[in-house]
Amino acid sequence: MAKREQVEGVSAGEISDEALDLIATRFRVLGEPNRLKLIRALEGGELSVSGLIEATGLTQANASRHLQTLTQSGILGRRRDGTSVIYHIADPGIFRLCELVCGSVQTLLARHASAFTSN
Amino acid sequence: MAKREQVEGVSAGEISDEALDLIATRFRVLGEPNRLKLIRALEGGELSVSGLIEATGLTQANASRHLQTLTQSGILGRRRDGTSVIYHIADPGIFRLCELVCGSVQTLLARHASAFTSN
DNA sequence: CAACAATATGCGCAATTGCTCATGAAAGTT
DNA sequence: AACTTTCATGAGCAATTGCGCATATTGTTG
């Protein structure tokens, strides 16, 4: 165990600590390149696991695990079709999220870049 | 080493893989409850490290590390004032991000809740 | 400069995570 | 029922991460 923080001085917050945990979990699920790859592959529409494997280059086992993570967190949805399982994006809000992060990252990169050129 | 994926079948993507890595990193930085706590504490305005410690209940060393992470990723900014260091939110886009995630989490929770009540 | 206050950091540890390999489980085909 | 295809999962491993403790660093004050 490596967690032992004071449980004091909380107060003043619109968001409870449990909510914070949920939000953090959400972010953490999205904080994995291969999972983002899977999401990106599903932007164009639903795909089977093998389709996703082909699109992303991931290992079958690895893809399956990430897909499980994404599905459990409500980001993706699944549907059976014969022997294959078809995944789709269940929470379109993801797109706006990624857009926002893209924006932030770009401005960040721009700032870093200008640190080389200007000054 | 535990990373060895095919580097094939990429194609078809508006977002490059490097960009995906950056975005993932961004998400991962936000995927930590204590870091979100720090951000939340800074919503009302800038605070020194000791102020943040008091507001969040984090250990000094721990807070310092998380603040470093947040600053390096461009989310927070720092400023010296005598012996203390004042942190502030440098990327306001964070707020919209959190709002969005809040929304997603809420609908997710609602769905889970309805799984108990309705059926 | 000495002493002090505020913050950062090296180090080691325990927990988590992402991966591969092998195997299990579900559905379709003959 | 045996076989195949498609996907999920248990086991083990290496890397990462979050933490506390102690210590270094930086700035202030006497």
Short mmCIF file of N, CA and C (backbone and C1' of nucleotides) in Angstrom, two decimals, chain A residues 1 28 32 34-35 59 61-62 65-66 82-83, chain C residues 14-15 17-23 26-28:
data_model
loop_
_atom_site.label_atom_id
_atom_site.label_comp_id
_atom_site.label_asym_id
_atom_site.label_seq_id
_atom_site.Cartn_x
_atom_site.Cartn_y
_atom_site.Cartn_z
N MET A 1 0.84 -1.20 0.00
CA MET A 1 0.00 0.00 0.00
C MET A 1 0.87 1.25 0.00
N ARG A 28 -8.11 8.43 -17.49
CA ARG A 28 -7.06 7.42 -17.55
C ARG A 28 -7.33 6.41 -18.65
N GLU A 32 -4.30 6.24 -23.16
CA GLU A 32 -3.52 5.12 -23.68
C GLU A 32 -3.56 5.16 -25.21
N ASN A 34 -2.93 3.16 -27.67
CA ASN A 34 -3.58 2.09 -28.41
C ASN A 34 -5.10 2.13 -28.27
N ARG A 35 -5.55 2.58 -27.11
CA ARG A 35 -7.00 2.71 -26.96
C ARG A 35 -7.50 3.85 -27.84
N THR A 59 -2.14 -6.58 -31.46
CA THR A 59 -2.27 -8.01 -31.25
C THR A 59 -3.72 -8.32 -30.90
N ALA A 61 -4.99 -10.38 -28.61
CA ALA A 61 -5.23 -10.37 -27.17
C ALA A 61 -5.22 -8.94 -26.64
N ASN A 62 -4.25 -8.20 -27.11
CA ASN A 62 -4.11 -6.83 -26.64
C ASN A 62 -5.31 -5.98 -27.01
N ARG A 65 -8.31 -6.82 -24.88
CA ARG A 65 -8.28 -6.24 -23.53
C ARG A 65 -8.63 -4.76 -23.55
N HIS A 66 -8.03 -4.04 -24.47
CA HIS A 66 -8.31 -2.61 -24.53
C HIS A 66 -9.78 -2.37 -24.85
N GLY A 82 -22.77 -13.33 -35.46
CA GLY A 82 -22.17 -14.63 -35.72
C GLY A 82 -21.02 -14.88 -34.78
N THR A 83 -19.88 -15.25 -35.33
CA THR A 83 -18.74 -15.52 -34.46
C THR A 83 -17.98 -14.23 -34.13
P DA C 14 7.70 -3.19 -0.32
"O5'" DA C 14 6.24 -2.91 -0.85
"C5'" DA C 14 5.47 -1.89 -0.22
"C4'" DA C 14 4.31 -1.52 -1.12
"C3'" DA C 14 3.52 -2.70 -1.68
"O3'" DA C 14 2.14 -2.38 -1.63
"C1'" DA C 14 4.36 -1.39 -3.46
P DA C 15 1.07 -3.49 -2.07
"O5'" DA C 15 0.37 -2.77 -3.30
"C5'" DA C 15 0.11 -1.37 -3.23
"C4'" DA C 15 -0.28 -0.86 -4.60
"C3'" DA C 15 -1.20 -1.80 -5.38
"O3'" DA C 15 -2.32 -1.05 -5.83
"C1'" DA C 15 0.70 -1.21 -6.69
P DT C 17 -4.51 0.31 -12.95
"O5'" DT C 17 -3.46 0.04 -14.12
"C5'" DT C 17 -2.45 1.01 -14.37
"C4'" DT C 17 -1.60 0.58 -15.54
"C3'" DT C 17 -2.38 -0.07 -16.70
"O3'" DT C 17 -1.82 0.39 -17.92
"C1'" DT C 17 -0.65 -1.48 -16.02
P DG C 18 -2.77 0.61 -19.20
"O5'" DG C 18 -1.94 0.00 -20.40
"C5'" DG C 18 -0.58 0.35 -20.58
"C4'" DG C 18 0.17 -0.78 -21.22
"C3'" DG C 18 -0.61 -1.54 -22.31
"O3'" DG C 18 0.18 -1.59 -23.49
"C1'" DG C 18 0.31 -3.05 -20.73
P DC C 19 -0.34 -2.28 -24.79
"O5'" DC C 19 0.44 -3.66 -24.85
"C5'" DC C 19 1.86 -3.65 -24.84
"C4'" DC C 19 2.40 -5.04 -24.55
"C3'" DC C 19 1.77 -6.13 -25.41
"O3'" DC C 19 2.60 -6.41 -26.53
"C1'" DC C 19 2.06 -6.80 -23.11
P DT C 20 2.07 -7.44 -27.63
"O5'" DT C 20 2.60 -8.86 -27.11
"C5'" DT C 20 3.96 -9.02 -26.72
"C4'" DT C 20 4.18 -10.43 -26.17
"C3'" DT C 20 3.66 -11.54 -27.07
"O3'" DT C 20 4.65 -12.55 -27.21
"C1'" DT C 20 2.73 -11.74 -24.89
P DC C 21 4.46 -13.70 -28.31
"O5'" DC C 21 4.03 -14.96 -27.43
"C5'" DC C 21 4.75 -15.28 -26.23
"C4'" DC C 21 4.06 -16.41 -25.48
"C3'" DC C 21 3.41 -17.46 -26.39
"O3'" DC C 21 3.74 -18.77 -25.92
"C1'" DC C 21 1.82 -16.60 -24.87
P DA C 22 3.34 -20.06 -26.80
"O5'" DA C 22 2.11 -20.63 -25.96
"C5'" DA C 22 2.27 -20.79 -24.55
"C4'" DA C 22 0.90 -21.01 -23.92
"C3'" DA C 22 0.04 -22.07 -24.62
"O3'" DA C 22 -0.38 -23.04 -23.68
"C1'" DA C 22 -1.18 -20.05 -24.33
P DT C 23 -1.21 -24.34 -24.19
"O5'" DT C 23 -2.69 -23.99 -23.71
"C5'" DT C 23 -2.89 -23.45 -22.40
"C4'" DT C 23 -4.28 -22.88 -22.28
"C3'" DT C 23 -5.40 -23.82 -22.80
"O3'" DT C 23 -6.40 -23.90 -21.79
"C1'" DT C 23 -5.68 -21.65 -23.63
P DA C 26 -19.24 -20.13 -23.29
"O5'" DA C 26 -19.64 -19.53 -24.71
"C5'" DA C 26 -19.46 -18.13 -24.95
"C4'" DA C 26 -19.66 -17.85 -26.43
"C3'" DA C 26 -20.91 -18.50 -27.02
"O3'" DA C 26 -21.56 -17.57 -27.87
"C1'" DA C 26 -18.99 -19.14 -28.25
P DA C 27 -23.07 -17.93 -28.37
"O5'" DA C 27 -22.87 -18.06 -29.94
"C5'" DA C 27 -22.18 -17.04 -30.65
"C4'" DA C 27 -21.81 -17.55 -32.02
"C3'" DA C 27 -22.93 -18.31 -32.74
"O3'" DA C 27 -23.10 -17.75 -34.03
"C1'" DA C 27 -20.92 -19.54 -32.79
P DG C 28 -24.25 -18.32 -35.00
"O5'" DG C 28 -23.38 -18.96 -36.19
"C5'" DG C 28 -22.27 -18.22 -36.69
"C4'" DG C 28 -21.48 -19.03 -37.70
"C3'" DG C 28 -22.33 -19.82 -38.70
"O3'" DG C 28 -21.73 -19.72 -40.00
"C1'" DG C 28 -20.90 -21.30 -37.55
#
